[in-house]
Short mmCIF file of C-alpha atoms in Angstrom, two decimals:
data_model
loop_
_atom_site.label_atom_id
_atom_site.label_comp_id
_atom_site.label_asym_id
_atom_site.label_seq_id
_atom_site.Cartn_x
_atom_site.Cartn_y
_atom_site.Cartn_z
CA UNK A 939 17.51 -56.65 -23.19
CA UNK A 940 18.14 -56.44 -26.81
CA UNK A 941 14.86 -58.07 -27.91
CA UNK A 942 13.05 -55.03 -25.71
CA UNK A 943 15.05 -52.75 -27.67
CA UNK A 944 14.37 -54.07 -30.97
CA UNK A 945 10.48 -53.60 -30.65
CA UNK A 946 10.76 -50.32 -29.17
CA UNK A 947 9.26 -47.43 -31.72
CA UNK A 948 11.40 -44.57 -32.35
CA UNK A 949 9.58 -41.40 -32.81
CA UNK A 950 11.45 -38.51 -34.85
CA UNK A 951 12.41 -35.50 -32.72
CA UNK A 952 10.15 -32.59 -34.66
CA UNK A 953 11.44 -29.37 -34.93
CA UNK A 954 10.31 -25.95 -33.64
CA UNK A 955 10.25 -23.15 -35.71
CA UNK A 956 11.78 -20.28 -33.40
CA UNK A 957 8.95 -18.17 -33.73
CA UNK A 958 6.62 -20.71 -32.00
CA UNK A 959 9.14 -21.67 -29.30
CA UNK A 960 9.27 -17.92 -28.09
CA UNK A 961 5.34 -17.91 -28.13
CA UNK A 962 5.75 -21.12 -25.89
CA UNK A 963 8.10 -19.32 -23.47
CA UNK A 964 6.17 -15.99 -23.15
CA UNK A 965 2.72 -18.48 -22.03
CA UNK A 966 5.13 -19.93 -19.38
CA UNK A 967 5.57 -16.44 -18.15
CA UNK A 968 1.99 -15.84 -17.75
CA UNK A 969 1.17 -19.22 -16.08
CA UNK A 970 3.87 -18.16 -13.62
CA UNK A 971 2.51 -14.91 -13.20
CA UNK A 972 -1.09 -16.24 -12.38
CA UNK A 973 0.38 -18.28 -9.73
CA UNK A 974 2.27 -15.22 -8.00
CA UNK A 975 -1.35 -13.40 -8.28
CA UNK A 976 -2.87 -16.46 -6.23
CA UNK A 977 -0.06 -16.13 -3.56
CA UNK A 978 -0.34 -12.35 -3.17
CA UNK A 979 -4.15 -12.72 -2.62
CA UNK A 980 -3.82 -15.34 0.02
CA UNK A 981 -1.44 -13.27 1.74
CA UNK A 982 -3.98 -10.51 1.74
CA UNK A 983 -6.62 -12.50 3.19
CA UNK A 984 -4.52 -13.16 5.89
CA UNK A 985 -3.65 -10.10 6.48
CA UNK A 986 -7.20 -9.22 6.50
CA UNK A 987 -8.06 -11.77 8.83
CA UNK A 988 -5.27 -10.75 11.43
CA UNK A 989 -6.79 -7.05 11.15
CA UNK A 990 -10.07 -8.33 11.96
CA UNK A 991 -8.86 -10.52 14.73
CA UNK A 992 -7.49 -7.45 16.17
CA UNK A 993 -10.63 -5.34 15.39
CA UNK A 994 -12.85 -7.69 17.46
CA UNK A 995 -10.24 -7.81 20.56
CA UNK A 996 -9.96 -4.35 20.53
CA UNK A 997 -13.91 -3.07 20.01
CA UNK A 998 -15.00 -6.13 21.87
CA UNK A 999 -17.59 -6.80 18.90
CA UNK A 1000 -19.08 -9.93 18.62
CA UNK A 1001 -21.63 -9.29 15.88
CA UNK A 1002 -21.44 -10.34 12.29
CA UNK A 1003 -19.36 -7.84 10.47
CA UNK A 1004 -21.68 -6.50 7.17
CA UNK A 1005 -21.55 -3.46 5.42
CA UNK A 1006 -24.42 -1.30 6.23
CA UNK A 1007 -23.15 1.52 3.42
CA UNK A 1008 -20.56 2.99 1.74
CA UNK A 1009 -18.84 6.55 2.20
CA UNK A 1010 -16.14 9.21 1.16
CA UNK A 1011 -14.02 10.92 3.40
CA UNK A 1012 -14.08 14.36 2.65
CA UNK A 1013 -10.79 15.26 4.35
CA UNK A 1014 -7.50 13.87 5.50
CA UNK A 1015 -7.94 13.27 9.32
CA UNK A 1016 -4.93 11.74 11.10
CA UNK A 1017 -5.67 9.39 13.96
CA UNK A 1018 -5.39 10.65 17.41
CA UNK A 1019 -5.84 7.34 19.31
CA UNK A 1020 -5.60 3.83 18.62
CA UNK A 1021 -9.18 3.07 17.95
CA UNK A 1022 -9.63 6.08 15.38
CA UNK A 1023 -9.22 5.28 11.53
CA UNK A 1024 -6.71 7.45 9.66
CA UNK A 1025 -8.65 8.69 6.50
CA UNK A 1026 -7.31 10.45 3.56
CA UNK A 1027 -9.27 12.92 1.61
CA UNK A 1028 -11.57 10.78 -1.10
CA UNK A 1029 -10.76 7.34 0.55
CA UNK A 1030 -13.73 5.24 0.15
CA UNK A 1031 -14.79 3.33 3.43
CA UNK A 1032 -17.37 0.74 4.37
CA UNK A 1033 -19.32 1.76 6.93
CA UNK A 1034 -19.72 -1.77 9.46
CA UNK A 1035 -21.64 -0.12 12.57
CA UNK A 1036 -23.07 2.80 14.04
CA UNK A 1037 -22.72 4.28 17.66
CA UNK A 1038 -24.42 6.34 20.02
CA UNK A 1039 -22.20 9.19 19.32
CA UNK A 1040 -20.88 11.07 16.13
CA UNK A 1041 -18.71 8.43 15.28
CA UNK A 1042 -19.32 5.58 12.78
CA UNK A 1043 -16.89 2.10 12.88
CA UNK A 1044 -15.53 2.26 9.14
CA UNK A 1045 -13.28 -0.25 7.06
CA UNK A 1046 -10.78 1.14 4.86
CA UNK A 1047 -9.74 -0.64 1.58
CA UNK A 1048 -6.47 -2.00 3.34
CA UNK A 1049 -8.83 -3.97 5.85
CA UNK A 1050 -8.29 -1.69 8.86
CA UNK A 1051 -11.06 -0.61 11.26
CA UNK A 1052 -11.62 1.99 13.26
CA UNK A 1053 -13.80 5.21 14.34
CA UNK A 1054 -14.53 8.03 12.20
CA UNK A 1055 -16.53 11.08 12.89
CA UNK A 1056 -19.77 11.29 10.93
CA UNK A 1057 -18.34 15.27 10.06
CA UNK A 1058 -15.93 13.76 7.81
CA UNK A 1059 -17.78 11.30 5.80
CA UNK A 1060 -20.16 11.90 2.63
CA UNK A 1061 -22.73 9.04 2.63
CA UNK A 1062 -23.83 7.79 -1.26
#
C-alpha cells in the first residue's frame, strides 16, 4: 500500500471565485426546473389519455380523433347534462366531429370532450 500511495499523483485543489460558484448554483437550479417541467407534461399527457378514454366510453366513439376545425365560444354556457361541455366566452375549442343535430363534439384546452351547440360557436 505504501508503494501505491507513493506513485499517486496529487492534484491541487483549485479555488473558485465566489462569483462563478454562484453562477454554477443558479445553473443547477435551472436544470432542476427543466426536470419538473417534464414531470408536469407527463402528468398532463396521462390526464389527456384518461379524458380520451372516458370520452370514447361515454360517446361510444370508435373513430380516430382528429381536429376538423377550430372555433371560439361566443358566450358562457354551463353544462346541463353530463355529455355537454361547459364553455366560457372566448375559449378556443377544437371541433372533433359533427352530429346530425345542431351540436358538434368539441375538445377544450384541458382535454375535456362534450357537445356544444353550433349557435354558441364562431368558426375561424
